[in-house]
JSON list of C-alpha atoms in Angstrom, two decimals:
[
{"chain": "H", "resi": 22, "resn": "GLU", "atom": "CA", "xyz": [164.19, 108.49, 61.13]},
{"chain": "H", "resi": 23, "resn": "ASP", "atom": "CA", "xyz": [162.23, 107.07, 58.27]},
{"chain": "H", "resi": 24, "resn": "LYS", "atom": "CA", "xyz": [162.41, 103.24, 58.06]},
{"chain": "H", "resi": 25, "resn": "VAL", "atom": "CA", "xyz": [161.20, 100.67, 55.53]},
{"chain": "H", "resi": 26, "resn": "VAL", "atom": "CA", "xyz": [161.53, 96.97, 56.34]},
{"chain": "H", "resi": 27, "resn": "GLN", "atom": "CA", "xyz": [161.13, 94.33, 53.81]},
{"chain": "H", "resi": 28, "resn": "SER", "atom": "CA", "xyz": [160.66, 90.49, 54.55]},
{"chain": "H", "resi": 29, "resn": "PRO", "atom": "CA", "xyz": [161.72, 88.01, 53.77]},
{"chain": "H", "resi": 30, "resn": "LEU", "atom": "CA", "xyz": [165.24, 89.13, 52.53]},
{"chain": "H", "resi": 31, "resn": "SER", "atom": "CA", "xyz": [165.27, 86.11, 50.12]},
{"chain": "H", "resi": 32, "resn": "LEU", "atom": "CA", "xyz": [162.88, 83.54, 48.87]},
{"chain": "H", "resi": 33, "resn": "VAL", "atom": "CA", "xyz": [163.31, 80.58, 46.78]},
{"chain": "H", "resi": 34, "resn": "VAL", "atom": "CA", "xyz": [160.20, 79.02, 45.31]},
{"chain": "H", "resi": 35, "resn": "HIS", "atom": "CA", "xyz": [159.26, 76.57, 42.50]},
{"chain": "H", "resi": 36, "resn": "GLU", "atom": "CA", "xyz": [157.75, 77.68, 39.23]},
{"chain": "H", "resi": 37, "resn": "GLY", "atom": "CA", "xyz": [153.85, 77.89, 39.52]},
{"chain": "H", "resi": 38, "resn": "ASP", "atom": "CA", "xyz": [153.97, 78.81, 43.30]},
{"chain": "H", "resi": 39, "resn": "THR", "atom": "CA", "xyz": [152.35, 81.80, 44.76]},
{"chain": "H", "resi": 40, "resn": "VAL", "atom": "CA", "xyz": [154.51, 84.22, 46.82]},
{"chain": "H", "resi": 41, "resn": "THR", "atom": "CA", "xyz": [153.70, 87.05, 49.22]},
{"chain": "H", "resi": 42, "resn": "LEU", "atom": "CA", "xyz": [156.34, 89.75, 49.88]},
{"chain": "H", "resi": 43, "resn": "ASN", "atom": "CA", "xyz": [155.96, 92.16, 52.89]},
{"chain": "H", "resi": 44, "resn": "CYS", "atom": "CA", "xyz": [156.96, 95.62, 53.52]},
{"chain": "H", "resi": 45, "resn": "SER", "atom": "CA", "xyz": [156.46, 97.54, 56.63]},
{"chain": "H", "resi": 46, "resn": "TYR", "atom": "CA", "xyz": [157.23, 101.23, 57.18]},
{"chain": "H", "resi": 47, "resn": "GLU", "atom": "CA", "xyz": [157.58, 104.16, 59.56]},
{"chain": "H", "resi": 48, "resn": "VAL", "atom": "CA", "xyz": [157.81, 107.59, 58.00]},
{"chain": "H", "resi": 49, "resn": "THR", "atom": "CA", "xyz": [156.75, 111.06, 58.64]},
{"chain": "H", "resi": 50, "resn": "ASN", "atom": "CA", "xyz": [154.59, 112.71, 55.86]},
{"chain": "H", "resi": 51, "resn": "PHE", "atom": "CA", "xyz": [153.75, 109.73, 54.12]},
{"chain": "H", "resi": 52, "resn": "ARG", "atom": "CA", "xyz": [152.23, 110.22, 50.64]},
{"chain": "H", "resi": 53, "resn": "SER", "atom": "CA", "xyz": [152.37, 106.83, 48.90]},
{"chain": "H", "resi": 54, "resn": "LEU", "atom": "CA", "xyz": [154.14, 103.49, 48.85]},
{"chain": "H", "resi": 55, "resn": "LEU", "atom": "CA", "xyz": [155.79, 102.03, 45.51]},
{"chain": "H", "resi": 56, "resn": "TRP", "atom": "CA", "xyz": [156.94, 98.64, 44.58]},
{"chain": "H", "resi": 57, "resn": "TYR", "atom": "CA", "xyz": [159.84, 98.35, 42.01]},
{"chain": "H", "resi": 58, "resn": "LYS", "atom": "CA", "xyz": [161.19, 95.20, 40.43]},
{"chain": "H", "resi": 59, "resn": "GLN", "atom": "CA", "xyz": [164.93, 95.35, 39.83]},
{"chain": "H", "resi": 60, "resn": "GLU", "atom": "CA", "xyz": [166.84, 92.63, 37.70]},
{"chain": "H", "resi": 61, "resn": "LYS", "atom": "CA", "xyz": [170.17, 93.50, 36.75]},
{"chain": "H", "resi": 62, "resn": "LYS", "atom": "CA", "xyz": [169.48, 97.04, 35.72]},
{"chain": "H", "resi": 63, "resn": "ALA", "atom": "CA", "xyz": [167.05, 99.81, 36.40]},
{"chain": "H", "resi": 64, "resn": "PRO", "atom": "CA", "xyz": [164.42, 99.39, 38.96]},
{"chain": "H", "resi": 65, "resn": "THR", "atom": "CA", "xyz": [161.24, 99.23, 36.91]},
{"chain": "H", "resi": 66, "resn": "PHE", "atom": "CA", "xyz": [158.04, 100.51, 38.44]},
{"chain": "H", "resi": 67, "resn": "LEU", "atom": "CA", "xyz": [155.25, 98.14, 39.38]},
{"chain": "H", "resi": 68, "resn": "PHE", "atom": "CA", "xyz": [152.74, 99.71, 41.65]},
{"chain": "H", "resi": 69, "resn": "MET", "atom": "CA", "xyz": [151.95, 102.93, 43.52]},
{"chain": "H", "resi": 70, "resn": "LEU", "atom": "CA", "xyz": [149.53, 102.68, 46.45]},
{"chain": "H", "resi": 71, "resn": "THR", "atom": "CA", "xyz": [148.15, 105.82, 48.17]},
{"chain": "H", "resi": 72, "resn": "SER", "atom": "CA", "xyz": [144.86, 104.60, 49.65]},
{"chain": "H", "resi": 73, "resn": "SER", "atom": "CA", "xyz": [144.34, 101.96, 52.25]},
{"chain": "H", "resi": 74, "resn": "GLY", "atom": "CA", "xyz": [142.48, 98.77, 51.34]},
{"chain": "H", "resi": 75, "resn": "ILE", "atom": "CA", "xyz": [142.40, 99.14, 47.45]},
{"chain": "H", "resi": 76, "resn": "GLU", "atom": "CA", "xyz": [144.06, 96.30, 45.71]},
{"chain": "H", "resi": 77, "resn": "LYS", "atom": "CA", "xyz": [145.94, 97.13, 42.55]},
{"chain": "H", "resi": 78, "resn": "LYS", "atom": "CA", "xyz": [146.51, 94.36, 39.93]},
{"chain": "H", "resi": 79, "resn": "SER", "atom": "CA", "xyz": [148.54, 93.89, 37.00]},
{"chain": "H", "resi": 80, "resn": "GLY", "atom": "CA", "xyz": [148.35, 90.37, 35.44]},
{"chain": "H", "resi": 81, "resn": "ARG", "atom": "CA", "xyz": [149.66, 87.96, 38.21]},
{"chain": "H", "resi": 82, "resn": "LEU", "atom": "CA", "xyz": [150.85, 90.64, 40.31]},
{"chain": "H", "resi": 83, "resn": "SER", "atom": "CA", "xyz": [148.77, 92.54, 43.06]},
{"chain": "H", "resi": 84, "resn": "SER", "atom": "CA", "xyz": [149.41, 94.80, 45.93]},
{"chain": "H", "resi": 85, "resn": "ILE", "atom": "CA", "xyz": [147.53, 96.34, 48.76]},
{"chain": "H", "resi": 86, "resn": "LEU", "atom": "CA", "xyz": [148.24, 98.88, 51.45]},
{"chain": "H", "resi": 87, "resn": "ASP", "atom": "CA", "xyz": [147.25, 99.16, 55.04]},
{"chain": "H", "resi": 88, "resn": "LYS", "atom": "CA", "xyz": [147.86, 102.60, 56.23]},
{"chain": "H", "resi": 89, "resn": "LYS", "atom": "CA", "xyz": [146.58, 101.93, 59.83]},
{"chain": "H", "resi": 90, "resn": "GLU", "atom": "CA", "xyz": [149.01, 98.93, 60.44]},
{"chain": "H", "resi": 91, "resn": "LEU", "atom": "CA", "xyz": [151.77, 100.64, 58.20]},
{"chain": "H", "resi": 92, "resn": "PHE", "atom": "CA", "xyz": [152.38, 97.75, 55.74]},
{"chain": "H", "resi": 93, "resn": "SER", "atom": "CA", "xyz": [151.95, 96.47, 52.34]},
{"chain": "H", "resi": 94, "resn": "ILE", "atom": "CA", "xyz": [152.21, 93.14, 50.45]},
{"chain": "H", "resi": 95, "resn": "LEU", "atom": "CA", "xyz": [153.06, 92.32, 47.02]},
{"chain": "H", "resi": 96, "resn": "ASN", "atom": "CA", "xyz": [151.55, 88.97, 45.63]},
{"chain": "H", "resi": 97, "resn": "ILE", "atom": "CA", "xyz": [152.68, 87.04, 42.71]},
{"chain": "H", "resi": 98, "resn": "THR", "atom": "CA", "xyz": [150.57, 84.07, 41.58]},
{"chain": "H", "resi": 99, "resn": "ALA", "atom": "CA", "xyz": [151.67, 81.29, 39.27]},
{"chain": "H", "resi": 100, "resn": "THR", "atom": "CA", "xyz": [155.34, 82.50, 39.37]},
{"chain": "H", "resi": 101, "resn": "GLN", "atom": "CA", "xyz": [157.54, 82.11, 36.35]},
{"chain": "H", "resi": 102, "resn": "THR", "atom": "CA", "xyz": [161.26, 82.13, 36.03]},
{"chain": "H", "resi": 103, "resn": "GLY", "atom": "CA", "xyz": [160.93, 85.71, 34.51]},
{"chain": "H", "resi": 104, "resn": "ASP", "atom": "CA", "xyz": [159.79, 86.73, 37.93]},
{"chain": "H", "resi": 105, "resn": "SER", "atom": "CA", "xyz": [163.15, 86.25, 39.53]},
{"chain": "H", "resi": 106, "resn": "ALA", "atom": "CA", "xyz": [164.42, 89.63, 40.65]},
{"chain": "H", "resi": 107, "resn": "VAL", "atom": "CA", "xyz": [164.88, 91.89, 43.65]},
{"chain": "H", "resi": 108, "resn": "TYR", "atom": "CA", "xyz": [161.55, 93.41, 44.62]},
{"chain": "H", "resi": 109, "resn": "LEU", "atom": "CA", "xyz": [162.09, 96.93, 46.22]},
{"chain": "H", "resi": 110, "resn": "CYS", "atom": "CA", "xyz": [159.54, 98.64, 48.28]},
{"chain": "H", "resi": 111, "resn": "ALA", "atom": "CA", "xyz": [159.90, 102.32, 48.90]},
{"chain": "H", "resi": 112, "resn": "VAL", "atom": "CA", "xyz": [157.79, 104.92, 50.62]},
{"chain": "H", "resi": 113, "resn": "LEU", "atom": "CA", "xyz": [157.30, 108.43, 49.36]},
{"chain": "H", "resi": 114, "resn": "ARG", "atom": "CA", "xyz": [157.24, 111.44, 51.50]},
{"chain": "H", "resi": 115, "resn": "ILE", "atom": "CA", "xyz": [157.60, 115.14, 51.14]},
{"chain": "H", "resi": 116, "resn": "SER", "atom": "CA", "xyz": [160.64, 116.49, 52.68]},
{"chain": "H", "resi": 117, "resn": "ASN", "atom": "CA", "xyz": [160.96, 119.89, 54.64]},
{"chain": "H", "resi": 118, "resn": "PHE", "atom": "CA", "xyz": [162.21, 121.50, 51.35]},
{"chain": "H", "resi": 119, "resn": "GLY", "atom": "CA", "xyz": [158.99, 120.19, 49.59]},
{"chain": "H", "resi": 120, "resn": "ASN", "atom": "CA", "xyz": [160.64, 117.64, 47.55]},
{"chain": "H", "resi": 121, "resn": "GLU", "atom": "CA", "xyz": [159.54, 114.06, 46.97]},
{"chain": "H", "resi": 122, "resn": "LYS", "atom": "CA", "xyz": [161.83, 111.76, 48.95]},
{"chain": "H", "resi": 123, "resn": "LEU", "atom": "CA", "xyz": [161.83, 107.96, 48.33]},
{"chain": "H", "resi": 124, "resn": "THR", "atom": "CA", "xyz": [163.02, 105.86, 51.31]},
{"chain": "H", "resi": 125, "resn": "PHE", "atom": "CA", "xyz": [163.85, 102.28, 50.19]},
{"chain": "H", "resi": 126, "resn": "GLY", "atom": "CA", "xyz": [163.91, 99.02, 51.87]},
{"chain": "H", "resi": 127, "resn": "THR", "atom": "CA", "xyz": [166.68, 96.62, 51.19]},
{"chain": "H", "resi": 128, "resn": "GLY", "atom": "CA", "xyz": [164.67, 94.41, 48.94]},
{"chain": "H", "resi": 129, "resn": "THR", "atom": "CA", "xyz": [163.46, 90.89, 48.73]},
{"chain": "H", "resi": 130, "resn": "ARG", "atom": "CA", "xyz": [165.53, 88.58, 46.46]},
{"chain": "H", "resi": 131, "resn": "LEU", "atom": "CA", "xyz": [163.03, 86.29, 44.71]},
{"chain": "H", "resi": 132, "resn": "THR", "atom": "CA", "xyz": [164.43, 83.14, 42.77]},
{"chain": "H", "resi": 133, "resn": "ILE", "atom": "CA", "xyz": [161.93, 80.93, 40.88]},
{"chain": "H", "resi": 134, "resn": "ILE", "atom": "CA", "xyz": [163.28, 77.55, 40.16]},
{"chain": "H", "resi": 135, "resn": "PRO", "atom": "CA", "xyz": [162.05, 75.91, 36.93]},
{"chain": "O", "resi": 27, "resn": "GLU", "atom": "CA", "xyz": [164.57, 101.71, 26.86]},
{"chain": "O", "resi": 28, "resn": "THR", "atom": "CA", "xyz": [163.63, 103.28, 30.27]},
{"chain": "O", "resi": 29, "resn": "GLY", "atom": "CA", "xyz": [163.49, 106.75, 29.11]},
{"chain": "O", "resi": 30, "resn": "VAL", "atom": "CA", "xyz": [166.48, 107.61, 31.49]},
{"chain": "O", "resi": 31, "resn": "THR", "atom": "CA", "xyz": [170.01, 106.93, 29.93]},
{"chain": "O", "resi": 32, "resn": "GLN", "atom": "CA", "xyz": [173.13, 106.88, 32.04]},
{"chain": "O", "resi": 33, "resn": "THR", "atom": "CA", "xyz": [176.68, 106.61, 30.87]},
{"chain": "O", "resi": 34, "resn": "PRO", "atom": "CA", "xyz": [179.09, 105.02, 31.27]},
{"chain": "O", "resi": 35, "resn": "ARG", "atom": "CA", "xyz": [177.70, 101.73, 32.17]},
{"chain": "O", "resi": 36, "resn": "HIS", "atom": "CA", "xyz": [180.81, 100.62, 34.04]},
{"chain": "O", "resi": 37, "resn": "LEU", "atom": "CA", "xyz": [183.71, 102.82, 35.38]},
{"chain": "O", "resi": 38, "resn": "VAL", "atom": "CA", "xyz": [186.83, 101.70, 37.15]},
{"chain": "O", "resi": 39, "resn": "MET", "atom": "CA", "xyz": [188.98, 104.59, 38.46]},
{"chain": "O", "resi": 40, "resn": "GLY", "atom": "CA", "xyz": [191.92, 105.19, 40.91]},
{"chain": "O", "resi": 41, "resn": "MET", "atom": "CA", "xyz": [191.31, 107.21, 44.10]},
{"chain": "O", "resi": 42, "resn": "THR", "atom": "CA", "xyz": [193.10, 110.25, 42.64]},
{"chain": "O", "resi": 43, "resn": "ASN", "atom": "CA", "xyz": [191.25, 110.31, 39.37]},
{"chain": "O", "resi": 44, "resn": "LYS", "atom": "CA", "xyz": [188.52, 112.69, 38.22]},
{"chain": "O", "resi": 45, "resn": "LYS", "atom": "CA", "xyz": [185.64, 111.39, 36.33]},
{"chain": "O", "resi": 46, "resn": "SER", "atom": "CA", "xyz": [182.01, 112.32, 35.68]},
{"chain": "O", "resi": 47, "resn": "LEU", "atom": "CA", "xyz": [178.69, 110.15, 35.46]},
{"chain": "O", "resi": 48, "resn": "LYS", "atom": "CA", "xyz": [176.05, 111.44, 33.16]},
{"chain": "O", "resi": 49, "resn": "CYS", "atom": "CA", "xyz": [172.35, 111.06, 33.00]},
{"chain": "O", "resi": 50, "resn": "GLU", "atom": "CA", "xyz": [169.85, 112.08, 30.34]},
{"chain": "O", "resi": 51, "resn": "GLN", "atom": "CA", "xyz": [165.94, 111.84, 30.73]},
{"chain": "O", "resi": 52, "resn": "HIS", "atom": "CA", "xyz": [163.70, 111.82, 27.56]},
{"chain": "O", "resi": 53, "resn": "LEU", "atom": "CA", "xyz": [160.40, 111.90, 29.63]},
{"chain": "O", "resi": 54, "resn": "GLY", "atom": "CA", "xyz": [159.91, 115.69, 30.03]},
{"chain": "O", "resi": 55, "resn": "HIS", "atom": "CA", "xyz": [160.28, 115.55, 33.73]},
{"chain": "O", "resi": 56, "resn": "ASN", "atom": "CA", "xyz": [161.16, 118.43, 36.03]},
{"chain": "O", "resi": 57, "resn": "ALA", "atom": "CA", "xyz": [162.92, 116.55, 38.79]},
{"chain": "O", "resi": 58, "resn": "MET", "atom": "CA", "xyz": [165.97, 114.45, 38.72]},
{"chain": "O", "resi": 59, "resn": "TYR", "atom": "CA", "xyz": [167.81, 112.37, 41.45]},
{"chain": "O", "resi": 60, "resn": "TRP", "atom": "CA", "xyz": [170.94, 110.63, 42.18]},
{"chain": "O", "resi": 61, "resn": "TYR", "atom": "CA", "xyz": [170.98, 107.43, 44.23]},
{"chain": "O", "resi": 62, "resn": "LYS", "atom": "CA", "xyz": [173.71, 105.17, 45.51]},
{"chain": "O", "resi": 63, "resn": "GLN", "atom": "CA", "xyz": [173.11, 101.40, 45.70]},
{"chain": "O", "resi": 64, "resn": "SER", "atom": "CA", "xyz": [175.59, 99.44, 47.64]},
{"chain": "O", "resi": 65, "resn": "ALA", "atom": "CA", "xyz": [175.65, 95.64, 48.27]},
{"chain": "O", "resi": 66, "resn": "LYS", "atom": "CA", "xyz": [173.12, 94.66, 50.82]},
{"chain": "O", "resi": 67, "resn": "LYS", "atom": "CA", "xyz": [172.09, 98.36, 51.63]},
{"chain": "O", "resi": 68, "resn": "PRO", "atom": "CA", "xyz": [168.87, 100.00, 50.51]},
{"chain": "O", "resi": 69, "resn": "LEU", "atom": "CA", "xyz": [169.03, 102.64, 47.64]},
{"chain": "O", "resi": 70, "resn": "GLU", "atom": "CA", "xyz": [170.24, 105.86, 49.38]},
{"chain": "O", "resi": 71, "resn": "LEU", "atom": "CA", "xyz": [169.03, 109.29, 47.96]},
{"chain": "O", "resi": 72, "resn": "MET", "atom": "CA", "xyz": [172.06, 111.67, 47.44]},
{"chain": "O", "resi": 73, "resn": "PHE", "atom": "CA", "xyz": [170.71, 114.69, 45.49]},
{"chain": "O", "resi": 74, "resn": "VAL", "atom": "CA", "xyz": [167.62, 116.10, 44.26]},
{"chain": "O", "resi": 75, "resn": "TYR", "atom": "CA", "xyz": [167.13, 118.72, 41.56]},
{"chain": "O", "resi": 76, "resn": "ASN", "atom": "CA", "xyz": [163.93, 120.36, 40.73]},
{"chain": "O", "resi": 77, "resn": "PHE", "atom": "CA", "xyz": [163.81, 122.68, 37.64]},
{"chain": "O", "resi": 78, "resn": "LYS", "atom": "CA", "xyz": [167.65, 122.49, 37.44]},
{"chain": "O", "resi": 79, "resn": "GLU", "atom": "CA", "xyz": [167.99, 123.81, 41.12]},
{"chain": "O", "resi": 80, "resn": "GLN", "atom": "CA", "xyz": [169.59, 121.67, 43.61]},
{"chain": "O", "resi": 81, "resn": "THR", "atom": "CA", "xyz": [166.98, 121.36, 46.38]},
{"chain": "O", "resi": 82, "resn": "GLU", "atom": "CA", "xyz": [168.37, 118.52, 48.52]},
{"chain": "O", "resi": 83, "resn": "ASN", "atom": "CA", "xyz": [171.80, 117.25, 49.57]},
{"chain": "O", "resi": 84, "resn": "ASN", "atom": "CA", "xyz": [171.41, 114.21, 51.67]},
{"chain": "O", "resi": 85, "resn": "SER", "atom": "CA", "xyz": [174.55, 114.67, 53.63]},
{"chain": "O", "resi": 86, "resn": "VAL", "atom": "CA", "xyz": [176.79, 113.59, 50.77]},
{"chain": "O", "resi": 87, "resn": "PRO", "atom": "CA", "xyz": [180.49, 114.08, 51.00]},
{"chain": "O", "resi": 88, "resn": "SER", "atom": "CA", "xyz": [182.07, 116.92, 48.94]},
{"chain": "O", "resi": 89, "resn": "ARG", "atom": "CA", "xyz": [183.94, 114.48, 46.76]},
{"chain": "O", "resi": 90, "resn": "PHE", "atom": "CA", "xyz": [180.61, 113.98, 44.87]},
{"chain": "O", "resi": 91, "resn": "SER", "atom": "CA", "xyz": [179.58, 117.09, 42.99]},
{"chain": "O", "resi": 92, "resn": "PRO", "atom": "CA", "xyz": [176.46, 117.23, 41.15]},
{"chain": "O", "resi": 93, "resn": "GLU", "atom": "CA", "xyz": [175.61, 119.51, 38.17]},
{"chain": "O", "resi": 94, "resn": "CYS", "atom": "CA", "xyz": [172.32, 120.03, 36.47]},
{"chain": "O", "resi": 95, "resn": "PRO", "atom": "CA", "xyz": [172.79, 122.25, 33.40]},
{"chain": "O", "resi": 96, "resn": "ASN", "atom": "CA", "xyz": [169.01, 121.79, 32.37]},
{"chain": "O", "resi": 97, "resn": "SER", "atom": "CA", "xyz": [166.12, 119.70, 33.50]},
{"chain": "O", "resi": 98, "resn": "SER", "atom": "CA", "xyz": [167.01, 116.89, 30.99]},
{"chain": "O", "resi": 99, "resn": "HIS", "atom": "CA", "xyz": [170.68, 116.43, 32.08]},
{"chain": "O", "resi": 100, "resn": "LEU", "atom": "CA", "xyz": [172.29, 115.52, 35.18]},
{"chain": "O", "resi": 101, "resn": "PHE", "atom": "CA", "xyz": [175.96, 114.98, 35.96]},
{"chain": "O", "resi": 102, "resn": "LEU", "atom": "CA", "xyz": [177.72, 113.58, 39.04]},
{"chain": "O", "resi": 103, "resn": "HIS", "atom": "CA", "xyz": [181.36, 114.69, 39.35]},
{"chain": "O", "resi": 104, "resn": "LEU", "atom": "CA", "xyz": [183.80, 112.43, 41.06]},
{"chain": "O", "resi": 105, "resn": "HIS", "atom": "CA", "xyz": [187.12, 113.27, 42.55]},
{"chain": "O", "resi": 106, "resn": "THR", "atom": "CA", "xyz": [189.40, 111.58, 45.19]},
{"chain": "O", "resi": 107, "resn": "LEU", "atom": "CA", "xyz": [186.92, 108.88, 45.87]},
{"chain": "O", "resi": 108, "resn": "GLN", "atom": "CA", "xyz": [187.33, 106.19, 48.43]},
{"chain": "O", "resi": 109, "resn": "PRO", "atom": "CA", "xyz": [186.97, 102.32, 48.03]},
{"chain": "O", "resi": 110, "resn": "GLU", "atom": "CA", "xyz": [183.75, 102.54, 50.11]},
{"chain": "O", "resi": 111, "resn": "ASP", "atom": "CA", "xyz": [182.20, 104.55, 47.18]},
{"chain": "O", "resi": 112, "resn": "SER", "atom": "CA", "xyz": [182.31, 101.58, 44.97]},
{"chain": "O", "resi": 113, "resn": "ALA", "atom": "CA", "xyz": [178.50, 100.99, 44.26]},
{"chain": "O", "resi": 114, "resn": "LEU", "atom": "CA", "xyz": [175.81, 101.17, 41.59]},
{"chain": "O", "resi": 115, "resn": "TYR", "atom": "CA", "xyz": [174.95, 104.80, 40.94]},
{"chain": "O", "resi": 116, "resn": "LEU", "atom": "CA", "xyz": [171.26, 105.27, 39.88]},
{"chain": "O", "resi": 117, "resn": "CYS", "atom": "CA", "xyz": [169.72, 108.36, 38.21]},
{"chain": "O", "resi": 118, "resn": "ALA", "atom": "CA", "xyz": [166.10, 108.85, 38.36]},
{"chain": "O", "resi": 119, "resn": "SER", "atom": "CA", "xyz": [163.49, 111.43, 37.05]},
{"chain": "O", "resi": 120, "resn": "SER", "atom": "CA", "xyz": [159.88, 112.34, 37.91]},
{"chain": "O", "resi": 121, "resn": "SER", "atom": "CA", "xyz": [157.46, 114.77, 37.09]},
{"chain": "O", "resi": 122, "resn": "GLY", "atom": "CA", "xyz": [157.60, 116.21, 40.59]},
{"chain": "O", "resi": 123, "resn": "THR", "atom": "CA", "xyz": [154.14, 115.40, 41.69]},
{"chain": "O", "resi": 124, "resn": "VAL", "atom": "CA", "xyz": [153.25, 112.92, 44.34]},
{"chain": "O", "resi": 125, "resn": "HIS", "atom": "CA", "xyz": [151.02, 110.98, 41.87]},
{"chain": "O", "resi": 126, "resn": "GLN", "atom": "CA", "xyz": [153.61, 109.95, 39.46]},
{"chain": "O", "resi": 127, "resn": "PRO", "atom": "CA", "xyz": [156.48, 107.43, 40.16]},
{"chain": "O", "resi": 128, "resn": "GLN", "atom": "CA", "xyz": [160.26, 108.02, 39.78]},
{"chain": "O", "resi": 129, "resn": "HIS", "atom": "CA", "xyz": [161.64, 106.33, 36.72]},
{"chain": "O", "resi": 130, "resn": "PHE", "atom": "CA", "xyz": [165.19, 104.93, 36.80]},
{"chain": "O", "resi": 131, "resn": "GLY", "atom": "CA", "xyz": [168.21, 104.52, 34.55]},
{"chain": "O", "resi": 132, "resn": "ASP", "atom": "CA", "xyz": [170.34, 101.37, 34.39]},
{"chain": "O", "resi": 133, "resn": "GLY", "atom": "CA", "xyz": [172.92, 102.86, 36.58]},
{"chain": "O", "resi": 134, "resn": "THR", "atom": "CA", "xyz": [176.76, 103.28, 36.40]},
{"chain": "O", "resi": 135, "resn": "ARG", "atom": "CA", "xyz": [178.55, 100.48, 38.17]},
{"chain": "O", "resi": 136, "resn": "LEU", "atom": "CA", "xyz": [181.60, 102.27, 39.75]},
{"chain": "O", "resi": 137, "resn": "SER", "atom": "CA", "xyz": [184.64, 100.46, 41.13]},
{"chain": "O", "resi": 138, "resn": "ILE", "atom": "CA", "xyz": [187.45, 102.34, 43.06]},
{"chain": "O", "resi": 139, "resn": "LEU", "atom": "CA", "xyz": [190.80, 100.71, 43.08]}
]
């Protein structure tokens, strides 16, 4: 059975700190790993990682995938209160029916204290 | 504006009611999805539609009935739900290729009395 495990489950830090969120996975027919940010509404897409060892960056956020050790990390530097959210990790695979299937972790709830 | 619109935003219904959730995507995507998000549990995939055809049903009880009249619209018909069905129901769409991410709507918060 596919499994995506995120850690920590929750994290509280002060504004300006740097945080690292972890995601490990076990899936068959792996295609890519995605990170989403969910505040009160729709999960919004952050990164899609397909290749191992290539860092993706967007402003203060960055992420990298290790396909040998089956994990990914999401880094946020110089955190701001607007970074407070649940960060979801999901792994994309192709099902037996040829569909994209996303398997999600439970998320890491990040709280930034001003 | 996420490009995926869901209505209603909130829904309270009794166990004997029949209601429908609606999703519309304005992104020109070919695939649409229903997910259930319960408290402290991962998002669970319920149904997948590709080019209006249901291509996957993730062992969802028959009290949930999806409908996809065209590739821009997706419905989830609800009847005789149970209290444990209370959750956030999210719709997503994608181009259907593995190189493009799924985009989510804001969800419908469903409460069963």
